[in-house]
XYZ file of C-alpha atoms in Angstrom:
701
model
C -0.034 0.003 -0.095
C 1.255 3.908 -0.905
C 1.539 5.899 2.343
C -1.887 7.136 2.964
C -2.140 11.101 2.631
C -4.152 12.705 5.241
C -6.197 15.968 5.696
C -7.134 16.722 9.169
C -10.506 18.296 8.510
C -11.410 21.273 6.362
C -11.350 24.614 6.655
C -12.637 27.360 4.860
C -9.468 28.541 3.282
C -9.260 25.448 1.616
C -13.065 25.510 0.369
C -12.509 28.660 -1.265
C -9.123 28.056 -2.692
C -10.838 25.225 -3.781
C -13.338 26.552 -6.038
C -10.304 27.727 -8.872
C -8.969 24.092 -9.039
C -10.020 22.455 -11.762
C -11.441 19.277 -9.594
C -13.862 21.893 -7.995
C -16.591 22.252 -10.359
C -19.248 21.910 -7.797
C -20.270 23.269 -4.436
C -22.692 21.977 -2.318
C -25.856 23.835 -1.718
C -29.198 22.916 -0.197
C -31.965 23.457 -3.131
C -35.207 21.529 -1.832
C -36.837 20.198 0.840
C -36.050 17.855 4.083
C -38.801 15.722 5.534
C -37.675 15.350 8.944
C -38.102 12.598 12.053
C -38.601 15.491 14.538
C -38.241 13.968 17.722
C -39.448 15.813 21.206
C -40.705 19.018 18.605
C -41.278 22.066 20.924
C -39.275 20.536 24.291
C -35.958 22.551 23.159
C -38.545 25.859 22.772
C -40.597 27.550 20.103
C -40.192 31.183 19.320
C -42.920 33.563 17.675
C -41.701 36.111 15.552
C -41.962 37.898 11.616
C -38.591 36.192 10.437
C -39.416 36.583 6.499
C -40.843 39.885 6.811
C -43.918 39.327 5.301
C -45.979 40.761 8.070
C -47.333 37.506 9.289
C -46.124 35.496 12.697
C -43.602 32.528 11.517
C -43.088 29.902 14.473
C -39.554 28.599 15.087
C -39.737 25.151 16.763
C -36.703 23.369 17.807
C -36.634 19.237 18.501
C -33.905 16.555 17.657
C -32.557 14.374 15.645
C -31.629 10.853 16.918
C -31.888 7.252 16.406
C -35.016 5.998 18.349
C -37.590 7.741 20.082
C -35.888 7.965 23.263
C -32.570 10.832 23.656
C -29.968 8.861 25.027
C -26.213 11.195 25.722
C -24.263 8.374 23.705
C -26.201 8.301 20.590
C -25.429 10.751 17.906
C -27.744 13.909 17.627
C -28.037 17.085 16.065
C -30.133 20.018 17.080
C -33.055 20.663 14.393
C -35.522 23.763 14.139
C -38.455 24.357 11.616
C -39.430 27.416 11.100
C -43.156 27.279 10.147
C -45.195 30.322 8.210
C -48.186 30.749 6.585
C -47.724 31.155 2.436
C -50.367 33.406 1.880
C -50.274 33.272 -2.063
C -51.328 29.243 -1.800
C -53.387 29.237 1.275
C -51.850 27.177 3.323
C -48.803 26.201 5.857
C -45.339 25.272 4.952
C -41.755 24.964 6.320
C -40.129 28.038 4.816
C -36.690 26.775 6.339
C -35.095 24.472 8.431
C -32.351 24.594 10.417
C -30.198 21.401 10.749
C -26.768 22.510 12.745
C -23.959 20.422 13.631
C -24.711 21.507 17.129
C -25.536 18.967 19.483
C -28.955 18.251 21.348
C -30.707 21.925 21.845
C -30.954 23.373 25.856
C -33.194 26.359 24.107
C -33.798 28.771 21.390
C -35.228 32.305 21.859
C -35.336 35.934 19.225
C -32.485 38.177 18.882
C -35.180 40.786 19.611
C -33.891 42.370 16.407
C -36.142 44.718 14.398
C -35.587 41.867 11.406
C -35.500 39.154 14.202
C -33.403 36.579 13.853
C -32.615 33.422 16.407
C -29.914 32.353 19.142
C -29.648 28.387 19.824
C -27.610 26.979 22.442
C -26.514 23.437 22.889
C -26.074 21.183 25.738
C -22.502 21.499 25.027
C -22.543 24.716 25.244
C -22.415 26.281 21.929
C -24.445 29.332 20.654
C -25.254 29.678 17.316
C -26.399 33.083 16.208
C -28.880 33.303 12.880
C -30.343 36.088 11.288
C -31.161 37.607 8.167
C -34.109 36.202 5.894
C -33.176 33.184 4.761
C -32.136 32.717 8.365
C -28.259 32.534 8.101
C -25.674 31.794 10.888
C -23.576 35.078 11.601
C -21.761 34.138 14.778
C -21.066 30.565 16.640
C -19.854 30.828 20.667
C -18.378 27.673 21.574
C -18.401 28.702 25.320
C -16.586 25.000 26.741
C -19.230 25.027 29.811
C -22.159 22.954 29.901
C -25.775 24.247 29.564
C -28.958 23.031 30.804
C -31.165 26.636 30.267
C -30.745 29.572 28.393
C -31.968 33.200 27.665
C -31.546 35.988 26.037
C -31.648 39.470 27.086
C -29.219 42.891 28.142
C -29.528 41.423 31.227
C -27.122 43.890 32.330
C -28.723 47.273 30.661
C -25.220 48.169 28.797
C -27.646 48.237 25.515
C -26.545 45.145 24.337
C -27.779 41.674 23.820
C -26.572 38.841 26.148
C -27.189 35.208 26.376
C -27.189 33.611 29.461
C -26.520 29.716 29.910
C -27.020 28.114 32.909
C -26.117 24.680 34.703
C -26.885 23.019 37.690
C -23.053 22.491 38.134
C -20.950 24.483 35.680
C -23.045 27.797 37.074
C -24.619 30.557 35.021
C -22.801 32.906 33.066
C -23.139 35.613 30.221
C -21.884 36.088 26.776
C -22.055 38.735 24.589
C -24.202 38.133 21.510
C -22.261 40.803 19.812
C -18.799 39.055 19.898
C -18.953 36.219 21.649
C -17.065 37.627 24.607
C -17.724 36.583 28.129
C -19.566 39.085 29.719
C -19.646 38.032 33.502
C -20.182 34.873 35.652
C -22.365 34.695 39.069
C -20.361 33.434 41.550
C -22.100 31.036 43.943
C -25.469 30.935 41.302
C -26.095 27.178 39.708
C -29.277 26.351 38.639
C -30.802 23.624 35.783
C -33.335 26.231 34.576
C -33.385 30.196 34.901
C -35.365 33.180 33.774
C -35.044 36.619 33.137
C -36.872 39.409 34.010
C -37.759 42.982 35.181
C -38.907 42.984 38.668
C -37.545 46.291 40.045
C -36.988 49.489 39.322
C -33.491 49.705 38.504
C -32.805 49.142 34.445
C -31.010 45.724 34.525
C -32.878 42.305 34.230
C -33.135 40.313 37.464
C -32.037 36.985 37.068
C -34.880 34.176 38.516
C -33.152 31.018 39.316
C -34.952 27.338 39.836
C -34.244 25.388 43.132
C -35.101 24.876 46.618
C -34.287 27.632 47.818
C -34.897 29.685 44.610
C -33.386 32.823 44.074
C -33.999 36.302 42.696
C -30.517 37.984 41.425
C -29.414 41.469 39.734
C -28.267 40.761 36.722
C -25.722 43.262 36.421
C -24.277 43.132 40.223
C -25.584 39.238 41.332
C -26.834 40.983 44.317
C -29.502 38.456 45.432
C -32.905 40.628 45.414
C -35.064 37.769 46.935
C -34.283 34.080 48.517
C -37.685 31.994 48.348
C -37.338 29.436 51.124
C -39.917 27.324 49.521
C -38.382 27.419 46.471
C -38.999 27.980 42.335
C -40.109 25.017 40.649
C -37.859 24.192 37.652
C -40.568 24.897 34.767
C -40.314 29.156 34.095
C -41.870 31.950 32.051
C -42.106 35.090 32.410
C -44.149 38.111 30.818
C -47.263 40.836 31.521
C -48.619 38.247 34.427
C -49.532 41.164 37.203
C -51.094 44.041 35.874
C -50.402 45.820 32.471
C -47.804 47.712 33.813
C -45.185 45.356 35.749
C -43.828 41.889 35.084
C -43.975 38.725 36.822
C -43.122 35.425 36.468
C -44.534 31.535 36.580
C -42.984 28.671 38.274
C -44.023 25.196 37.877
C -43.538 21.841 38.658
C -44.318 18.432 36.997
C -46.814 17.488 39.525
C -48.540 19.373 41.830
C -49.119 22.982 41.096
C -48.094 26.363 39.176
C -47.449 29.215 40.715
C -46.987 33.259 39.803
C -44.751 35.660 41.711
C -44.742 39.163 41.355
C -41.375 41.759 41.985
C -41.184 44.450 44.440
C -42.504 43.675 46.410
C -41.440 40.319 46.092
C -44.108 37.744 46.719
C -46.181 35.022 45.260
C -49.301 36.367 43.934
C -51.568 32.942 42.945
C -51.350 29.525 42.488
C -53.310 26.810 40.854
C -53.559 23.423 41.601
C -53.212 20.498 38.428
C -52.094 17.227 38.394
C -49.063 17.291 36.316
C -47.543 20.275 34.363
C -45.219 19.832 31.088
C -44.568 23.201 30.262
C -45.708 26.998 30.950
C -45.419 29.258 28.125
C -47.054 32.997 28.464
C -48.835 35.489 25.339
C -51.126 38.461 25.304
C -53.644 36.638 23.593
C -56.444 39.366 23.550
C -54.117 42.304 23.159
C -55.160 43.826 26.495
C -51.436 43.999 27.352
C -51.589 41.426 29.995
C -50.285 38.226 29.077
C -52.254 35.078 29.645
C -50.915 31.380 30.686
C -50.247 28.742 27.696
C -50.854 25.926 30.194
C -49.599 21.786 28.646
C -50.137 19.172 30.944
C -52.682 16.805 32.271
C -53.032 15.445 29.234
C -54.334 18.525 27.648
C -53.190 22.351 26.361
C -55.277 25.408 28.139
C -55.103 29.086 28.399
C -55.569 31.022 31.800
C -56.349 34.182 32.179
C -53.516 35.303 34.536
C -55.566 37.764 36.641
C -58.368 35.335 37.583
C -56.594 31.952 36.677
C -59.938 31.071 34.930
C -60.119 28.272 31.998
C -60.310 30.302 28.952
C -59.754 27.579 26.595
C -58.905 23.981 26.724
C -58.225 21.453 24.072
C -57.644 17.849 24.308
C -54.152 17.557 22.808
C -50.640 16.384 24.073
C -48.364 18.731 23.687
C -44.778 18.361 23.894
C -43.696 20.882 26.867
C -43.980 24.549 25.009
C -46.694 26.509 23.196
C -46.783 29.331 21.268
C -49.601 32.218 20.471
C -49.517 33.749 16.836
C -50.715 35.498 13.746
C -49.590 33.353 11.342
C -52.529 34.311 8.828
C -52.034 38.011 9.798
C -54.918 39.968 11.074
C -56.527 39.187 14.238
C -56.948 35.379 13.897
C -54.713 33.362 16.298
C -53.240 30.162 16.224
C -51.714 27.979 18.759
C -48.643 25.991 17.697
C -46.938 23.343 19.668
C -45.041 19.913 19.195
C -47.273 16.993 19.695
C -47.198 13.201 19.948
C -50.430 11.981 18.450
C -50.648 9.204 20.422
C -49.311 7.180 22.811
C -47.976 5.001 19.825
C -47.317 7.655 17.145
C -44.939 9.843 15.925
C -44.200 13.436 17.254
C -45.251 15.748 15.215
C -46.175 19.964 15.021
C -49.617 21.420 15.024
C -50.519 24.795 14.483
C -54.478 24.382 15.860
C -56.969 27.530 15.056
C -57.994 29.090 18.368
C -61.272 27.779 19.281
C -61.321 25.516 16.158
C -59.445 22.181 14.756
C -56.170 21.227 13.680
C -54.924 23.164 10.423
C -51.751 21.762 9.884
C -49.463 19.320 10.978
C -45.488 19.511 10.098
C -45.506 15.641 9.012
C -47.579 12.894 10.200
C -44.685 10.556 9.548
C -41.511 8.837 11.498
C -38.771 7.251 11.390
C -36.668 5.216 9.857
C -36.894 7.405 6.619
C -35.682 5.758 3.753
C -34.528 7.195 -0.113
C -33.939 5.543 -3.448
C -32.037 5.757 -6.703
C -34.111 7.718 -9.353
C -35.924 6.059 -11.801
C -39.193 6.288 -14.091
C -41.321 4.740 -12.142
C -44.356 6.081 -13.616
C -43.782 5.315 -17.698
C -43.759 8.659 -18.608
C -40.096 9.024 -19.623
C -39.345 11.363 -17.055
C -37.134 10.351 -13.482
C -38.813 9.582 -10.358
C -37.522 10.152 -6.962
C -38.768 7.554 -3.886
C -38.483 7.653 -0.537
C -40.914 5.866 2.397
C -41.374 6.294 5.716
C -41.680 3.576 8.481
C -45.229 4.676 9.908
C -47.641 7.569 9.657
C -50.316 8.812 11.686
C -50.330 6.632 14.761
C -47.952 3.619 14.417
C -50.785 1.281 13.438
C -51.588 2.697 10.486
C -48.384 2.113 8.490
C -45.502 3.655 6.563
C -46.095 5.959 3.475
C -44.298 5.662 -0.076
C -43.798 8.956 -1.796
C -43.099 9.735 -5.241
C -41.506 13.097 -6.165
C -40.539 15.404 -9.035
C -36.138 15.182 -8.633
C -35.623 18.041 -10.542
C -38.268 20.607 -8.591
C -39.243 18.767 -5.089
C -42.565 18.641 -6.286
C -44.384 15.545 -4.986
C -45.996 13.643 -7.610
C -47.932 10.736 -5.499
C -47.809 9.369 -2.062
C -50.191 7.086 -0.081
C -49.807 3.852 1.963
C -49.719 0.687 0.512
C -52.877 -0.807 -1.302
C -53.834 -3.317 -3.944
C -57.254 -2.093 -5.422
C -57.695 1.723 -3.395
C -58.102 0.192 0.019
C -54.650 0.327 2.363
C -53.992 -2.939 3.303
C -53.435 -1.910 6.963
C -50.630 -2.157 8.862
C -47.201 -1.965 7.085
C -44.247 -0.630 8.594
C -41.901 0.286 5.947
C -38.330 -0.404 6.251
C -36.540 -0.393 2.749
C -37.213 0.380 -0.954
C -35.833 -0.123 -4.421
C -36.625 1.116 -7.857
C -35.666 -0.662 -11.296
C -37.012 -2.758 -13.823
C -38.129 -5.883 -12.287
C -40.378 -7.361 -14.355
C -40.632 -6.518 -18.257
C -44.209 -4.927 -18.558
C -42.278 -1.558 -16.894
C -39.763 0.977 -17.713
C -39.357 0.296 -13.314
C -40.856 -0.995 -10.023
C -40.893 -0.014 -6.773
C -40.283 -2.677 -4.611
C -40.968 -2.260 -0.772
C -39.977 -4.587 2.575
C -43.317 -3.892 4.823
C -43.775 -5.744 8.298
C -47.175 -6.072 9.646
C -48.147 -6.026 13.303
C -48.124 -9.570 13.411
C -44.175 -8.847 12.460
C -44.171 -11.055 9.433
C -41.981 -9.282 6.618
C -43.321 -9.353 3.704
C -41.791 -8.264 0.026
C -44.296 -5.653 -2.149
C -44.083 -4.761 -5.852
C -45.978 -1.796 -6.913
C -46.798 -0.578 -10.230
C -45.695 3.006 -10.830
C -48.159 4.077 -12.611
C -51.692 2.698 -10.895
C -49.656 3.323 -7.315
C -51.023 -0.737 -6.819
C -49.238 -3.306 -5.674
C -48.932 -6.129 -8.237
C -47.008 -8.749 -6.426
C -46.537 -10.041 -2.950
C -44.082 -12.564 -0.873
C -45.337 -13.022 2.532
C -43.191 -16.182 3.000
C -39.635 -14.433 2.436
C -37.802 -16.168 5.268
C -37.001 -12.742 6.880
C -38.489 -11.171 10.555
C -36.389 -7.855 9.227
C -35.264 -6.682 6.021
C -32.709 -3.609 6.003
C -31.839 -3.233 2.812
C -33.652 -3.781 -1.106
C -31.149 -3.545 -4.039
C -32.531 -3.763 -7.639
C -30.253 -6.140 -9.694
C -29.974 -7.067 -13.383
C -32.150 -9.776 -15.031
C -35.165 -8.508 -13.130
C -34.301 -9.701 -9.757
C -34.314 -8.439 -6.643
C -31.618 -8.543 -3.222
C -32.735 -7.973 0.428
C -30.495 -8.187 3.238
C -30.354 -8.005 7.035
C -28.391 -7.576 9.654
C -28.311 -10.933 12.161
C -25.950 -12.299 15.162
C -25.247 -15.036 12.909
C -23.686 -12.372 9.957
C -25.374 -10.711 7.400
C -28.186 -12.788 5.811
C -29.458 -12.158 1.968
C -31.810 -13.874 -0.394
C -32.282 -13.193 -4.012
C -35.713 -12.992 -5.585
C -37.490 -12.869 -9.008
C -38.687 -9.717 -9.939
C -41.880 -11.044 -11.353
C -43.762 -12.925 -9.025
C -41.162 -12.302 -6.062
C -40.274 -15.841 -5.344
C -37.066 -16.378 -3.651
C -34.645 -17.800 -5.523
C -31.370 -18.316 -3.249
C -30.577 -17.784 0.372
C -26.903 -17.170 2.280
C -25.571 -15.737 5.091
C -22.688 -13.966 4.830
C -20.186 -15.283 7.717
C -20.479 -13.379 11.031
C -16.257 -13.117 10.931
C -16.657 -10.637 8.453
C -19.412 -8.682 10.252
C -23.113 -8.880 11.528
C -24.453 -5.585 10.568
C -25.321 -4.683 6.822
C -24.364 -0.860 7.330
C -24.697 -0.523 3.279
C -25.416 -2.449 0.415
C -25.123 -1.619 -3.329
C -24.386 -2.866 -6.388
C -21.036 -3.313 -8.017
C -21.088 -1.828 -11.728
C -17.692 -2.380 -13.409
C -16.763 -5.026 -11.383
C -19.333 -8.121 -12.123
C -23.189 -8.051 -13.292
C -24.073 -10.172 -10.119
C -21.707 -8.459 -7.454
C -22.597 -6.681 -4.783
C -20.765 -4.290 -2.017
C -21.109 -4.601 1.732
C -20.371 -2.824 4.317
C -20.250 -4.270 7.933
C -18.637 -2.064 10.114
C -15.912 -5.378 10.508
C -15.385 -5.397 7.125
C -15.678 -4.400 3.069
C -17.199 -7.500 1.316
C -17.417 -8.102 -2.322
C -20.791 -10.399 -2.816
C -21.200 -12.971 -6.138
C -25.150 -13.109 -6.444
C -24.767 -15.469 -9.232
C -22.452 -17.965 -6.974
C -23.612 -16.693 -3.466
C -20.245 -16.456 -2.173
C -17.458 -13.865 -1.234
C -15.487 -12.793 -4.127
C -12.828 -11.420 -1.341
C -13.091 -9.107 1.523
C -10.886 -6.900 3.445
C -10.744 -6.047 7.016
C -12.399 -2.363 7.737
C -14.519 -0.549 9.899
C -16.161 0.289 6.887
C -19.663 1.927 6.940
C -20.292 2.454 3.045
C -18.383 1.075 0.049
C -19.031 2.047 -3.833
C -17.309 1.553 -7.154
C -15.921 4.928 -8.497
C -14.356 5.594 -11.891
C -10.570 7.304 -11.568
C -10.121 10.440 -14.132
C -7.550 7.601 -16.278
C -10.796 5.044 -16.583
C -9.550 2.679 -13.995
C -12.614 1.265 -11.602
C -11.701 1.505 -7.752
C -13.682 1.006 -4.720
C -13.938 3.289 -1.972
C -14.977 2.647 1.692
C -15.637 4.735 4.408
C -14.367 3.882 7.506
C -16.618 5.330 10.818
C -14.296 8.102 11.468
C -14.388 9.988 7.909
C -11.235 8.171 5.970
C -11.640 7.096 2.171
C -10.134 3.572 1.718
C -9.429 2.254 -1.930
C -8.888 -0.829 -3.326
C -8.476 -2.458 -6.502
C -11.540 -4.366 -8.088
C -9.973 -7.431 -7.518
C -9.740 -6.166 -3.620
C -6.058 -5.424 -3.334
C -5.634 -2.019 -0.798
C -4.616 1.000 -2.593
C -4.435 3.977 -1.183
C -6.388 6.333 1.589
C -6.642 9.806 3.080
C -8.914 11.443 5.696
C -11.946 13.480 3.919
C -13.203 14.707 7.947
C -13.087 13.758 11.905
C -15.969 11.498 12.231
C -20.062 10.595 11.874
C -19.071 9.210 8.466
C -22.326 8.077 7.077
C -22.245 7.277 3.081
C -19.950 7.160 0.050
C -21.077 7.224 -4.010
C -19.857 7.742 -7.452
C -20.818 11.106 -9.185
C -21.822 9.332 -12.000
C -20.160 10.863 -15.767
C -17.477 12.494 -13.335
C -14.677 10.293 -13.027
C -12.982 10.778 -10.115
C -15.365 12.732 -8.135
C -17.493 10.869 -4.739
C -19.920 12.826 -2.588
C -19.426 11.446 1.228
C -21.156 12.043 4.428
C -18.893 13.021 6.510
C -18.873 14.991 10.059
C -22.565 16.104 9.789
C -21.989 17.232 6.007
C -21.865 16.172 2.089
C -18.455 16.188 0.833
C -17.196 16.227 -2.530
C -13.868 14.268 -2.738
C -11.212 13.988 -5.532
C -10.072 10.839 -5.580
C -7.228 11.176 -8.471
C -6.300 14.825 -5.861
C -6.586 12.535 -2.764
C -8.545 15.636 -1.010
C -11.711 16.726 -0.077
C -12.695 19.909 -2.697
C -15.803 21.312 -1.249
C -18.548 20.936 1.722
C -22.173 21.224 2.472
C -23.519 23.480 5.191
C -24.558 20.910 7.935
C -27.180 18.425 7.162
C -27.982 17.167 10.619
C -26.311 14.330 12.249
C -28.157 11.155 11.384
C -27.908 11.996 7.440
C -26.338 9.217 5.086
C -27.473 6.131 7.972
C -27.304 2.894 6.548
C -26.089 3.851 3.162
C -29.007 6.294 2.450
C -26.686 8.413 -0.107
C -28.420 8.426 -3.481
C -26.391 11.025 -6.806
C -27.611 11.509 -10.202
C -25.726 12.162 -12.973
C -24.995 15.771 -13.621
C -27.226 17.653 -15.703
C -26.251 21.267 -16.594
C -23.459 21.385 -14.043
C -26.056 20.241 -11.328
C -26.016 16.897 -9.718
C -29.048 16.159 -7.746
C -28.750 14.137 -4.220
C -30.873 12.388 -2.203
C -29.645 11.690 1.467
C -31.895 9.624 3.814
C -31.409 8.608 7.403
C -33.194 7.830 11.248
C -33.611 11.614 10.772
C -35.389 12.683 7.541
C -34.894 13.146 3.827
C -32.699 15.490 2.526
C -33.202 16.599 -0.905
C -30.355 18.671 -2.329
C -28.586 19.791 -5.437
C -24.614 19.958 -5.708
C -24.125 23.343 -8.304
C -21.437 25.671 -8.718
C -19.236 27.672 -7.940
C -20.718 28.745 -4.235
C -21.286 26.813 -1.150
C -24.857 28.163 0.260
C -23.966 27.951 3.745
C -27.100 27.527 5.502
C -29.544 24.733 3.979
C -33.228 23.186 3.372
C -34.920 26.342 1.857
C -36.377 27.251 -1.318
C -33.938 27.741 -4.336
C -32.358 31.369 -3.845
C -30.468 32.759 -6.719
């Protein structure tokens, strides 16, 4: 093996220089949409503001991308924010922008209080990100080096400049300048997992409310203690005009028992409301009288309380997730309530917009992870390429997953629906894998999906892309799960999955889906099917497996391993070099790209990034180029120059999971890319010569 050429990450200067290089034909920009699997939407926070300047409120709602429905600090994860607005021209709600950053799980979001408002995000690892303008673009990133459990934004010391105050029960409380990121001050002796900023006395500095027992109110400029309450302040905090139209107060709520209102000088509790359970409290002036109402989430419902009388004004039986916001998203006086919600105990998380006193008008999505995309093909038979993706389930878990077909050139959805053989849904069918290709002679391309029923029966279905109906099924696949489907030559279909005995795979006939052959790759070569791809140019029946322990070339004609190389590989693909020779490239977990001959002989290796690698694919029709998911970004690699030449903005922590990356041939200098994961489906264009620094909004000149 020749000496590996290594790059230690990618810096901005390298990227700028790369655009003048002969190999840098593309920059990576997000031109499409993302359909997220947002977990716990609204838990980190909700912000209502007119971000796009159209005179109507928008709502920023934060959530997580993680591999399961239950956050674990050891999992890869990414903060995710959706900006939801109302499109008056088309009379519908829409996601006008996504912020899928490279920060970890978010602890909170807040407005920057600008005339043209922006957003401030803070992650659990103490990274502050500031977005401004429209579309929102990152203008500052501050790595504080201290953990955070709570955050607020305000001019805490009355010096005329905004501060970001972060707090942690162990690391304490600190304020950072939103202007330049400098540490403004720390608050000695103060620590809390939850804080609030509020004007409670006559001096101009804000007060900091610290939850705990005892509870404290301290001066934001001096750290002097203004009030100590022996009974303590409950951890769910909100602040606003709850005393009267001229005086602010704050609310503290416990998860069980009650929530209480407090006033400033003279400091005292002013009322308490007994409830069974509280998930969250927020405030908003619903009726425009200058006094805020209380938005309460808990007891299996959502209520609006009068702050003066504590009477319930409105009540809805929903399952909001912690925070709610009140907005005038359609303009005028009509208002809506926005919250994260769990549709039912077995259903997926979603974002919902409800008209005050009326019905739910919008849900961000009624589908959930894992999402899977596939290569493009003319599945409808109209001579135009289609892009296909699936979700695992929709609405409630028992409705099953949905199939989506859309135009990859415009992002416009052509059709979507549940699986059906005669127009009637087949019932619960959780979708786990999808492939497109010519599976029988009567159609230019079909759609194959793997589905599991509520009795855990694994079924293969083939759909006609023109009629959208199931035309063949096999309920005796011999699998209890299918993680990958690959359309093979000669109208065959390959299915693969992970088992403790090794990677299990089978060939099926595309015409009627009967099984032709079954095999298991020995466990010594790995037990996890992280990626499965055809190997064009190596052999008609050869597929490449990445198992986390090896890269494996498997011959589906003889059903034997052709060759293997030990490597902690997450993905592999065949790439043509500029001179015409074919090589196998394999991406390891840490972002290293390894090259092998078509016979498995090791060649070269170099680093594309520093970790969180997902998948790698060749750029069709452009020798020497590959695109990989590394470091939560898409990276364009020049395999002949042993270098990364461009990278995209962050696309979240879980993009390209289990080989979920598909790259189309260039058209007019644009390469279309789809990246799917447990977190969502990303629809991207790779076009130059620029890097679009933000991500996931409509095309922008």
